[in-house]
XYZ file of C-alpha atoms in Angstrom:
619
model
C -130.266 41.985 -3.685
C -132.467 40.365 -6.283
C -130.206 38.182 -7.322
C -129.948 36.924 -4.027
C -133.751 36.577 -3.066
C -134.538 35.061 -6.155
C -134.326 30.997 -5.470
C -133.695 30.241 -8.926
C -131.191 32.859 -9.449
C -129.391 32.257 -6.205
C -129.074 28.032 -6.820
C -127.594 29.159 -10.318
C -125.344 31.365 -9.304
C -124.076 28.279 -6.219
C -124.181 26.368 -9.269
C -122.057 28.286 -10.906
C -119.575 28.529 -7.898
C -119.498 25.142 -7.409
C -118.867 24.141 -10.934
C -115.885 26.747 -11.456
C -114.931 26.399 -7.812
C -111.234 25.017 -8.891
C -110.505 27.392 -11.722
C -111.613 30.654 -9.525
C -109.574 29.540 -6.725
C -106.649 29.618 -8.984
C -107.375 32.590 -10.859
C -107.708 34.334 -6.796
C -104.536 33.004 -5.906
C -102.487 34.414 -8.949
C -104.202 37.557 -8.289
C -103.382 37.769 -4.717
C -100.101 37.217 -5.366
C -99.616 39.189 -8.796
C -101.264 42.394 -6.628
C -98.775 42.007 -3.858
C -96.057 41.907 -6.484
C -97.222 45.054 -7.814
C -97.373 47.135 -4.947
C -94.194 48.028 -5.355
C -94.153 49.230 -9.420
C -93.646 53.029 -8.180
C -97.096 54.422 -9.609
C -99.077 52.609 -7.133
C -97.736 53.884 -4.287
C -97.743 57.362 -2.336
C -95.064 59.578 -1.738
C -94.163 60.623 1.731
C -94.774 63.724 2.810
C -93.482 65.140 5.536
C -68.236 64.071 19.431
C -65.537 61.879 18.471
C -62.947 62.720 21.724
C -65.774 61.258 23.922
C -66.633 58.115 21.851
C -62.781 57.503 21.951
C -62.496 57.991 25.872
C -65.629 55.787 26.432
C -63.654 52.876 24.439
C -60.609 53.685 26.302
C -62.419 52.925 30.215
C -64.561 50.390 28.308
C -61.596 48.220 27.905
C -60.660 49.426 30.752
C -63.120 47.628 33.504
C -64.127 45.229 30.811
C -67.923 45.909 30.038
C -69.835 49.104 30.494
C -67.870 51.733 32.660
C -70.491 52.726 35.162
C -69.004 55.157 37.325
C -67.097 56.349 34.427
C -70.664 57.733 32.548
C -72.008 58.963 36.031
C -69.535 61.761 36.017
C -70.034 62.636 32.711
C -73.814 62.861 32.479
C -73.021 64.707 36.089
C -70.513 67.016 34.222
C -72.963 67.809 31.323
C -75.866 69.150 34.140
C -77.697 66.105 33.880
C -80.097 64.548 36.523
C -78.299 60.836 36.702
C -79.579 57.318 37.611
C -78.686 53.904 37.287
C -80.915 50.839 37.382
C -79.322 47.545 37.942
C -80.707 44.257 35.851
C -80.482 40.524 35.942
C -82.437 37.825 33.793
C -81.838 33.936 33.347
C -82.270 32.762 30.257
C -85.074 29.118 29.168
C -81.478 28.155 27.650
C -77.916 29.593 26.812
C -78.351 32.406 24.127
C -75.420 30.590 22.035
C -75.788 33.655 19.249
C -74.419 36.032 22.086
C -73.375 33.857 24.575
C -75.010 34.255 27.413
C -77.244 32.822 29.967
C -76.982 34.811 33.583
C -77.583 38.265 32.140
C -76.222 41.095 35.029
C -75.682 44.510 33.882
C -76.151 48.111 34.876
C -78.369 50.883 32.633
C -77.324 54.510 32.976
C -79.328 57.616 31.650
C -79.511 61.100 32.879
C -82.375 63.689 32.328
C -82.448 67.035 30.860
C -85.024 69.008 32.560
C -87.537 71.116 29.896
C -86.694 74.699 30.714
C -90.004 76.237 29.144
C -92.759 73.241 30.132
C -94.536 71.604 32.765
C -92.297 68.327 32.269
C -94.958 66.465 31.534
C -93.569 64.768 28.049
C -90.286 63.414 27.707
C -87.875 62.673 24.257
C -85.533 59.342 24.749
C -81.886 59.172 23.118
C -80.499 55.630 23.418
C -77.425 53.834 22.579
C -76.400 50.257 23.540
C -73.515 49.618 24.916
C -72.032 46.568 23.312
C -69.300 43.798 23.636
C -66.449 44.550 22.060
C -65.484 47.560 19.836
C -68.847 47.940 18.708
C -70.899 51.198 19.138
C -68.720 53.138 20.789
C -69.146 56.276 18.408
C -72.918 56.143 19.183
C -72.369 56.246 22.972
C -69.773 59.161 22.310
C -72.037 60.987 20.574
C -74.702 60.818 22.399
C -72.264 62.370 25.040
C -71.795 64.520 22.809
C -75.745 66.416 21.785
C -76.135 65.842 25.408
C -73.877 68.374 26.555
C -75.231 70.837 23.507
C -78.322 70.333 24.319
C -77.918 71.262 27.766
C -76.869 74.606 26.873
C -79.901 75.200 24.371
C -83.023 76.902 25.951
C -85.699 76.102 23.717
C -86.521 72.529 25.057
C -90.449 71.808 25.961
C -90.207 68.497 26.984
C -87.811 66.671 28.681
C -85.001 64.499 27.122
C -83.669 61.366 28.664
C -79.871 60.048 27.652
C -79.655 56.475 28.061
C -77.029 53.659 27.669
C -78.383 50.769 27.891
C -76.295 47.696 28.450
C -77.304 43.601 27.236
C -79.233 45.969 23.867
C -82.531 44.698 24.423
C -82.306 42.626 27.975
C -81.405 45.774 29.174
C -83.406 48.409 27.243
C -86.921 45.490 28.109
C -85.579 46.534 32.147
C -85.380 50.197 31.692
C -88.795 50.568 30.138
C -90.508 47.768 32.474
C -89.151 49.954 35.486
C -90.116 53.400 33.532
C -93.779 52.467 33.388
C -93.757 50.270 36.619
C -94.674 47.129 34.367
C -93.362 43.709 34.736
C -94.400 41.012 31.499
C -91.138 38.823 31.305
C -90.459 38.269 35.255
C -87.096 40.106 35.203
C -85.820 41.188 37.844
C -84.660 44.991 38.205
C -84.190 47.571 40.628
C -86.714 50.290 40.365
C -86.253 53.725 38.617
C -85.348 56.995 41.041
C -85.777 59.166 39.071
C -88.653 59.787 35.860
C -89.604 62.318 33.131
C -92.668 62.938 31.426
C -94.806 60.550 29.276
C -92.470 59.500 26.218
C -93.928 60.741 23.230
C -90.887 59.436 20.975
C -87.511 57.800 21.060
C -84.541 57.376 18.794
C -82.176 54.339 18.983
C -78.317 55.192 17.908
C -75.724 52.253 16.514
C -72.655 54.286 15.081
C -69.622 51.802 14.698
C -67.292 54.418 13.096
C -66.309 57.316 13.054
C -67.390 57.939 9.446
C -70.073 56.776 7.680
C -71.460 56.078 4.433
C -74.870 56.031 5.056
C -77.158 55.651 7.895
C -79.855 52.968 7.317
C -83.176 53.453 9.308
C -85.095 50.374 11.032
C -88.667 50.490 11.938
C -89.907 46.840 12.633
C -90.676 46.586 16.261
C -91.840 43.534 18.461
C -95.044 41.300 16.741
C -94.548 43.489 13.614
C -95.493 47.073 14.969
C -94.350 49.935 12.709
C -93.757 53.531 13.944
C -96.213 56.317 12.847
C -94.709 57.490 9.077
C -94.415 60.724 10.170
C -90.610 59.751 12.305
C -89.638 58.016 8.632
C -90.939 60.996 6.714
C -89.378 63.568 9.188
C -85.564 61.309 8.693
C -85.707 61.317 5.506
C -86.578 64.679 4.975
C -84.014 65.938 7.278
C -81.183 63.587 5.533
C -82.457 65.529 2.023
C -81.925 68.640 3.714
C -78.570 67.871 5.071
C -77.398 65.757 2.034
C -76.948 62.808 4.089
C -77.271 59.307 1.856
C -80.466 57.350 4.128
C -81.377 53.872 3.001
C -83.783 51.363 4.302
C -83.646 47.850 4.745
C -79.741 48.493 4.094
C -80.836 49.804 -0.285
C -80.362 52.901 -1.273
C -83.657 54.440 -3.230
C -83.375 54.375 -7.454
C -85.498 56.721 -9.567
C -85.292 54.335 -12.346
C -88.697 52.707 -11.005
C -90.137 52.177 -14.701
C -86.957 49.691 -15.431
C -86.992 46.210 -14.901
C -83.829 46.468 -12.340
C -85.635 49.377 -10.710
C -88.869 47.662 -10.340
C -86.530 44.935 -8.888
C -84.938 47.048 -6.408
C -88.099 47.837 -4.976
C -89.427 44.705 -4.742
C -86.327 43.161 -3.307
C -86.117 46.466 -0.502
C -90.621 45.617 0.095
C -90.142 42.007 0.738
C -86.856 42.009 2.799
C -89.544 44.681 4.949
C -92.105 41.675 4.720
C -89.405 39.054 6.129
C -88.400 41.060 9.067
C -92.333 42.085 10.169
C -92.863 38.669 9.814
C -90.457 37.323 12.066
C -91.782 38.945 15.235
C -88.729 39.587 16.567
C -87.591 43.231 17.506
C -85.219 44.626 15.295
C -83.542 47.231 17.289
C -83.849 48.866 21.124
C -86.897 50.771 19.231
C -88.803 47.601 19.074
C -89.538 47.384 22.758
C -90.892 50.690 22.977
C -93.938 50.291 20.165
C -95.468 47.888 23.356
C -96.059 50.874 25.230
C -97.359 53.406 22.106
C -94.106 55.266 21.865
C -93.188 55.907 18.379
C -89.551 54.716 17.884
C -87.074 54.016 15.151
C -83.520 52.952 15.044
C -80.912 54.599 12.949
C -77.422 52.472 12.014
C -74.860 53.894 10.422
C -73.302 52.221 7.596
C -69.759 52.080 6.712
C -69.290 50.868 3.587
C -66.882 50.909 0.257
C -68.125 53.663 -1.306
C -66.943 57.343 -1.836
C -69.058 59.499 -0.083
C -68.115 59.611 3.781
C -70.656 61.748 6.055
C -68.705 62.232 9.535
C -70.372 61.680 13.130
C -70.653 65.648 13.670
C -72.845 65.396 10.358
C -74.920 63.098 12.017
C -75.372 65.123 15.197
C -77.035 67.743 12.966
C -79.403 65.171 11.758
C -79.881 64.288 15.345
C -80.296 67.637 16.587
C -82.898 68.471 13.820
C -85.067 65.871 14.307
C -85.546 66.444 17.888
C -86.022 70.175 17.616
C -89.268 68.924 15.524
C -90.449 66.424 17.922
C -89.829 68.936 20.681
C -92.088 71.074 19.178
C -95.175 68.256 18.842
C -98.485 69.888 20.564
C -99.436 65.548 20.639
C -98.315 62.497 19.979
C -97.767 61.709 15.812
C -100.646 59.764 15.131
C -102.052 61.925 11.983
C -100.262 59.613 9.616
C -100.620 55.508 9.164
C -99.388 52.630 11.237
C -99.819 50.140 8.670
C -97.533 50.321 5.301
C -94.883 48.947 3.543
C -92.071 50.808 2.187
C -90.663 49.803 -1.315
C -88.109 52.850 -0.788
C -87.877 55.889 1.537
C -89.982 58.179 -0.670
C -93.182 55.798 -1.150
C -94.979 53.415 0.998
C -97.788 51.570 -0.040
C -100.851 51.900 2.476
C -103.125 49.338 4.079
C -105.761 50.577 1.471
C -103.845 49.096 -1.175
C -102.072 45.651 0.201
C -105.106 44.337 1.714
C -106.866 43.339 -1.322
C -103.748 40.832 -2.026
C -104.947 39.192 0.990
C -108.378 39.085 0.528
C -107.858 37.246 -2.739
C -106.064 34.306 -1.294
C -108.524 33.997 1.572
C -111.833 34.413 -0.911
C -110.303 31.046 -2.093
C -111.034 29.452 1.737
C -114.942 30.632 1.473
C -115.162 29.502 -1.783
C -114.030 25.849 -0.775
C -115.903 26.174 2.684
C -119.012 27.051 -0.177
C -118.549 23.785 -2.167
C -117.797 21.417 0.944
C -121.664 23.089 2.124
C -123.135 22.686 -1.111
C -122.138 18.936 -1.294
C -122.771 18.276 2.534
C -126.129 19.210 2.059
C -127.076 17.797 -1.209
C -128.965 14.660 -1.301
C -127.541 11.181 -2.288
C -127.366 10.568 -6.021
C -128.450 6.802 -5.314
C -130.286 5.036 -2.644
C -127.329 2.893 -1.912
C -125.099 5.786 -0.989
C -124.940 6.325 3.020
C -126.757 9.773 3.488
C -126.338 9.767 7.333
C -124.164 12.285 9.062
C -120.771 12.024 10.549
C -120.936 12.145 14.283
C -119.552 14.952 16.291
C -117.191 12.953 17.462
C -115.534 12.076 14.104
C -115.114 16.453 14.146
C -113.870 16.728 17.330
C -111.882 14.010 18.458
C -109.308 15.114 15.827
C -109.413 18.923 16.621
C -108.676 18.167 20.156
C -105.586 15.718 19.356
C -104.389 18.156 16.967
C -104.875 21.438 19.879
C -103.397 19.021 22.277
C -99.932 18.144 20.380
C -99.664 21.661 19.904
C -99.844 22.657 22.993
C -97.243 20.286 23.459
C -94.967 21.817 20.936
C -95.324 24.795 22.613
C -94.244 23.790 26.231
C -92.359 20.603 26.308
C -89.064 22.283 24.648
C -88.367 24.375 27.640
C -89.584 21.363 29.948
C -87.817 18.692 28.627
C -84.027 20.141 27.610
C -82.551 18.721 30.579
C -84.017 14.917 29.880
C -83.040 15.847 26.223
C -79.323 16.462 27.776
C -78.903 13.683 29.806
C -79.797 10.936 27.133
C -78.291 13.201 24.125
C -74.893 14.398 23.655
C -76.421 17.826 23.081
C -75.887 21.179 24.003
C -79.397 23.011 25.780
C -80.156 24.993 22.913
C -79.583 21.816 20.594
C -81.990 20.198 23.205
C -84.270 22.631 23.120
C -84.694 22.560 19.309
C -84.464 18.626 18.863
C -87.176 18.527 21.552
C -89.544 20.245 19.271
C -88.340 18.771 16.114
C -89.582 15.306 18.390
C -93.230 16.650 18.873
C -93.342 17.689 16.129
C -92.846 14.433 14.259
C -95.209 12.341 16.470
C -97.970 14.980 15.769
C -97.928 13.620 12.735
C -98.626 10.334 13.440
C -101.587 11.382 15.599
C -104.204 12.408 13.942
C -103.190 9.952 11.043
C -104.200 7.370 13.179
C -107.697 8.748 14.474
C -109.775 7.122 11.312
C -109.233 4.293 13.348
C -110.859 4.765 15.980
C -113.763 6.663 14.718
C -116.417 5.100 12.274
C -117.915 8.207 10.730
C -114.357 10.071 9.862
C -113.393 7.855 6.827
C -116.695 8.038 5.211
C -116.719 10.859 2.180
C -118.729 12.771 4.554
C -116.942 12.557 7.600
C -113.327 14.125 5.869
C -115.639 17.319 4.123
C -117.241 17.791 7.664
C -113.755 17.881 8.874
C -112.389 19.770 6.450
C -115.063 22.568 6.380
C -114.088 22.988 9.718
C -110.721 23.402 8.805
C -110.901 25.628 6.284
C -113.417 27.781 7.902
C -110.670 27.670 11.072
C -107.868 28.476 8.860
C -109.548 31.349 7.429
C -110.286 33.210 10.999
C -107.164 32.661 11.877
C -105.615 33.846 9.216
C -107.775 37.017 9.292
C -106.757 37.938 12.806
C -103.104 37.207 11.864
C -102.911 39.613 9.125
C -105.197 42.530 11.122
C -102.260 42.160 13.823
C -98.979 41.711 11.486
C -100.036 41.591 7.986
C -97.231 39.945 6.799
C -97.124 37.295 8.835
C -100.314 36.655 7.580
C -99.914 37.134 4.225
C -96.571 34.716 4.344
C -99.156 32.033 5.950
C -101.822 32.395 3.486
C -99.237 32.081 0.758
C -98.058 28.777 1.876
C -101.294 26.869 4.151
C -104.060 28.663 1.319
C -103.265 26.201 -1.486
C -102.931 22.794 0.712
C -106.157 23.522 2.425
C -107.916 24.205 -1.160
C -106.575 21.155 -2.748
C -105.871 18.538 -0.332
C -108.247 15.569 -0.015
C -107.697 11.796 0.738
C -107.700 10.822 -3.096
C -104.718 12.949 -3.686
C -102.102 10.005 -3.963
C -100.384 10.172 -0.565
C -96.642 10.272 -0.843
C -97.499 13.481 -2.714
C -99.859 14.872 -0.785
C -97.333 14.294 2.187
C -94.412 15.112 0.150
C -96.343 18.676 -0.398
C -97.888 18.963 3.786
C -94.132 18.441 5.308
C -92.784 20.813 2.615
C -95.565 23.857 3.482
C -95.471 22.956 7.368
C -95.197 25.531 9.597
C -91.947 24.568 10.720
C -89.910 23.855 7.680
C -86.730 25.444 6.790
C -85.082 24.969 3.098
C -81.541 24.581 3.904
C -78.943 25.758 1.367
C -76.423 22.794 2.358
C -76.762 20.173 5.289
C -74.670 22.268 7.811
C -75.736 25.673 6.833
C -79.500 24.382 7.137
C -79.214 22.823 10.325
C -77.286 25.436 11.917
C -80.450 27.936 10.247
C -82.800 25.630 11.386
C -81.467 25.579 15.056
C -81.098 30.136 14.845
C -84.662 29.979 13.670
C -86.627 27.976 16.486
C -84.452 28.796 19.432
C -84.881 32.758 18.946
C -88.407 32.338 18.398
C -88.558 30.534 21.291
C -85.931 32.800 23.435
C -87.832 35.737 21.975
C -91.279 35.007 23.374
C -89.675 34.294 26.647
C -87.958 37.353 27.128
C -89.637 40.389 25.248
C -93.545 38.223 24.342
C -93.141 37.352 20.316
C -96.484 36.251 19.870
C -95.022 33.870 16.671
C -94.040 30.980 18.574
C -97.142 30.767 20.369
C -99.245 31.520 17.260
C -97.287 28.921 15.279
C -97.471 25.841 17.956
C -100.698 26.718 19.618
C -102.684 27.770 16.474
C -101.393 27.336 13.258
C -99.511 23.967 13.586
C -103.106 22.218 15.229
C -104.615 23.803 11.997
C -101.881 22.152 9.191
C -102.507 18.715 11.586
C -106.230 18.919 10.362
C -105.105 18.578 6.779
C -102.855 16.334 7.507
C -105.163 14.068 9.210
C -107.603 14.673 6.171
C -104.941 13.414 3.408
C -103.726 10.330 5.504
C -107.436 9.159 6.225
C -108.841 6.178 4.203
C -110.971 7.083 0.814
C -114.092 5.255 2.063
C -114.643 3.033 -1.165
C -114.512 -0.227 0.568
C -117.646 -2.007 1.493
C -115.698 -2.545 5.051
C -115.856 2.071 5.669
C -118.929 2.480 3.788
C -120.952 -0.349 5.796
C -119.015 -0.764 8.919
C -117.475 -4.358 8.614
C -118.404 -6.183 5.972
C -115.997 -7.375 3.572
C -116.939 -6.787 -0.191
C -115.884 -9.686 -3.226
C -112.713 -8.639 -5.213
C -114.313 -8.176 -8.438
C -112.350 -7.370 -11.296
C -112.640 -4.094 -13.032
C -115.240 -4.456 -16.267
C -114.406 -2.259 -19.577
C -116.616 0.356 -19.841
C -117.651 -0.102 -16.040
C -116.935 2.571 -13.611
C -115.131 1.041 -11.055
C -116.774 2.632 -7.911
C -119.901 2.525 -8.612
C -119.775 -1.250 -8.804
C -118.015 -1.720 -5.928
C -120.892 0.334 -4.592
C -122.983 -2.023 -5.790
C -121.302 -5.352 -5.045
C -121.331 -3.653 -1.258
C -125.183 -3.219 -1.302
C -125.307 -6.597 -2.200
C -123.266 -7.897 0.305
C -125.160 -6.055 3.113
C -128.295 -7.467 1.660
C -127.335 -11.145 2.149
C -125.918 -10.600 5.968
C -129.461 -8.788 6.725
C -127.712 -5.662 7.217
């Protein structure tokens, strides 16, 4: 504290700051990113504690009718003793869904309730299994089938247990659980539920594809990056030790060589393929849905793959079994362990405690600059023929509100405009859709380039630090609030926007300075080969797109309505002009072309030649 009321002390240590702003902002960023990379050297992180007849007769009426055989599971939930219920679906898509084909969505959810025997029935377990196209996940449906008839004949169940098939994966699953809680976000349309259990306290999603596995590979990112409590990873993975069942995570088995080079490797590869998917927004499973509503949920696939040792689905079943006997047994919901982590491997995570640091070093580096913009804002000209006066607010907030207004643009004229985009295009509506915002985009970026023009103040060297304090300062918020909601989009943001708005200013030569902006843009893809990147680039913006409309990803609306106004700012800041003719520094008037004396620095003489100038007009 005395350091900071002492005046002397406290312009030394700004001093200081200022004069090593470049090389701390460096050193940060290494840091930042060197701790990140180390969160997953095994020593810094914390160990975690804590039907086959049926699946083949489902595939058999499956093919049958061609798509989910409704009546078909009606009588056999009603067989098992179940309570049974369908709810009937439909959704239109913004655009065709060319991954899966689809655009009128129509389909049918059934799920039947086991009544608790020995409770109130006022909490409820959910068992889920998609029923998809094809050949795929039948085994999961069977054996669902399957612990739902055993479990009807056990007695020790507290809380209910709901059996659902789900069909259209997450269409339909978004449907069931809008209709469960009497909730309607995405304007679907669905019949509503007869018949309800108690407040879900957990759920379990089931892919099986075979009737063997290998492995079975857990998923826990959820919609907008949500993770499950630890406690439903720690309880699989303790019950796949107990049972000898091989359990990976983001598809990687766990190593114990963590102290060699390939182990270290291994878990940084498994961390950041953990980072990717959190980051993306999307939901990666039928769990994903139900972290909106505070249900803890995971998804468990089963892996077939080449090596030796098969587990079979009865195997499973005991897994299955196991884990619910636990959660049947919860007095409240798991919340005694963390919601925020990062797992290198199934037996360590790394906390919020210990990856938040990596973030605060790269966005230290934003105060810093935001420090030395204030320090030479405020300091007084170093000659009398300098212009001291202050940019206007204009020259701050005309190009904020171009910048908000293009992406605002970007964020609603794709949907808008697909069917102009078709009828002048040979294009299909996704390819509209896409090319649409590839063409806002673009002419963002030629408007804010253009507003030194039409302001006085903003080419001056005070008008650009005015408008890039603001920036930076913006950034920085927004990047806060990113990472407090899904850290690593946040992190993945600061990585790549941190060092353009640190280093960018108009007298960076431009074609670089461009060259560097288009290649850290929010929207930029780095295609492998022309095809592959296009068809990448297409997947990429027409999912994030499809997935805010249907299930409400966030990360297309943060990216056009937030962070893309943000990167125009610095854009706008390395196209201005550098303010060392007479004409920006004195607001018309044309200085001589003198040329260049040796020993003579060049700016300050034009400086001077400018003064002149404005001396003989009267000016």
């Amino acid at each position: 504290m005395g350091l900071l009321s002492d005046p002397n002390r406290r312009r030394a240590l700004i001093n200081l700051l200022t004069r090593l702003n470049a090389p701390i902002c460096v050193v940060c960023y290494m840091a930042g990113v060197a701790w990140f990379m180390g969160l997953a050297f095994e020593p810094f992180t914390l160990r975690t504690y804590m039907a086959l007849a049926t699946g083949r007769e489902f595939a058999a009426h499956k093919r049958k009718v061609g798509g989910m055989p409704v009546d078909w599971l009606v009588k056999t939930f009603q067989a098992r003793g179940l309570e049974v219920y369908t709810q009937r679906f439909s959704r239109t898509l913004p655009f065709p869904d060319e991954n899966k084909e689809r655009y009128m969505v129509k389909g049918t959810n059934v799920y039947g309730i086991l009544r608790a025997p020995r409770a109130p029935r006022t909490e409820a377990l959910v068992l889920s299994a998609p029923c998809s196209l094809g050949d795929d996940n039948n085994q999961a449906v069977g054996l669902l089938l399957g612990l739902a008839q055993y479990f009807r004949n056990q007695i020790y169940w507290a809380k209910d247990i709901i059996f659902l098939v789900n069909e259209h994966d997450l269409i339909g699953m978004q449907a069931w659980l809008e209709g469960y809680h009497h909730t309607n976000t995405t304007g679907m349309d669905w019949s509503p539920l007869h018949g309800r259990g108690g407040s879900i306290q957990a759920a379990l999603s089931l892919e099986l594809s075979s009737d063997v596995v290998t492995s079975l590979d857990l998923v826990l990112e959820g919609l907008n990056g949500q993770l499950p409590n630890l406690d439903l990873a720690n309880l699989f993975y303790a019950f796949c030790q107990k049972i000898g069942v091989l359990c990976t995570i983001q598809g990687k088995l766990q190593r114990n060589d963590w102290d060699s080079v390939s182990g270290y490797s291994h878990s940084v590869q498994t961390m950041m393929l953990m980072v990717m998917k959190q980051a993306s927004g999307r939901p990666w499973g039928d769990h994903g849905l139900f972290l909106r509503y505070h249900i803890e949920a995971a998804t468990i696939k089963g892996v077939n793959s080449f090596r030796q040792y098969k587990t079979d689905v009865s195997t499973v079943g005991r897994l299955l079994e196991g884990m619910y006997r636990k959660l049947n047994n919860l007095l409240e919901r798991l919340h005694q362990s963390y919601f925020f982590y990062l797992m290198p491997s199934l037996s360590h995570f790394v906390s919020i405690g210990y990856y938040m640091p990596a973030f605060g070093l790269l966005a230290v580096i934003l105060f810093l600059r935001a420090l030395d913009l204030w320090v030479q804002l405020t300091a007084p000209p170093p000659t009398a023929t300098e212009d001291g006066s202050s940019p206007g607010v204009l020259s701050v907030l005309t190009p904020l509100v171009i910048s908000h207004v293009t992406g605002a643009a970007l964020y609603a004229l794709p949907i808008h405009f697909q069917q102009v985009a078709i009828e002048h295009f040979p294009v299909s509506e996704t390819e509209a859709v896409v090319l649409t915002a590839i063409a806002v985009y673009t002419a963002g970026l030629a408007l804010p380039h253009n507003t030194h023009r039409l302001l006085a103040g903003e080419g001056t060297e005070k008008g650009w630090r005015v408008l890039k304090l603001v920036a930076v300062l913006y950034l920085a918020v927004l990047l806060g609030c990113t990472a407090l909601i899904n850290f690593s989009l946040g992190f993945i943001l600061a990585l790549t926007l941190v060092p353009i708005a640190a280093f960018v200013t108009p007298h960076v030569p431009k074609v670089l300075s461009a060259f560097i902006l288009v290649l850290l843009s929010p929207l930029q893809e780095i295609p492998v080969s022309f095809q592959e990147g296009w068809m990448l680039f297409l997947n990429v913006i027409s999912q994030g797109i499809l997935d805010h409309a249907l299930y409400g990803s966030f990360v297309y609306p943060l990216i056009a309505l937030l962070v893309y106004p943000c990167w125009l700012l610095f854009w706008n800041i390395s196209s201005g002009s550098r303010a060392r003719s007479g004409q920006d520094l004195y607001g018309g008037t044309d200085c001589p072309q003198v040329e260049p004396l040796k020993g003579v620095s060049w700016p300050k003489m034009e400086e001077d030649m400018c003064w002149l100038v404005k001396a003989r007009h009267g000016r």
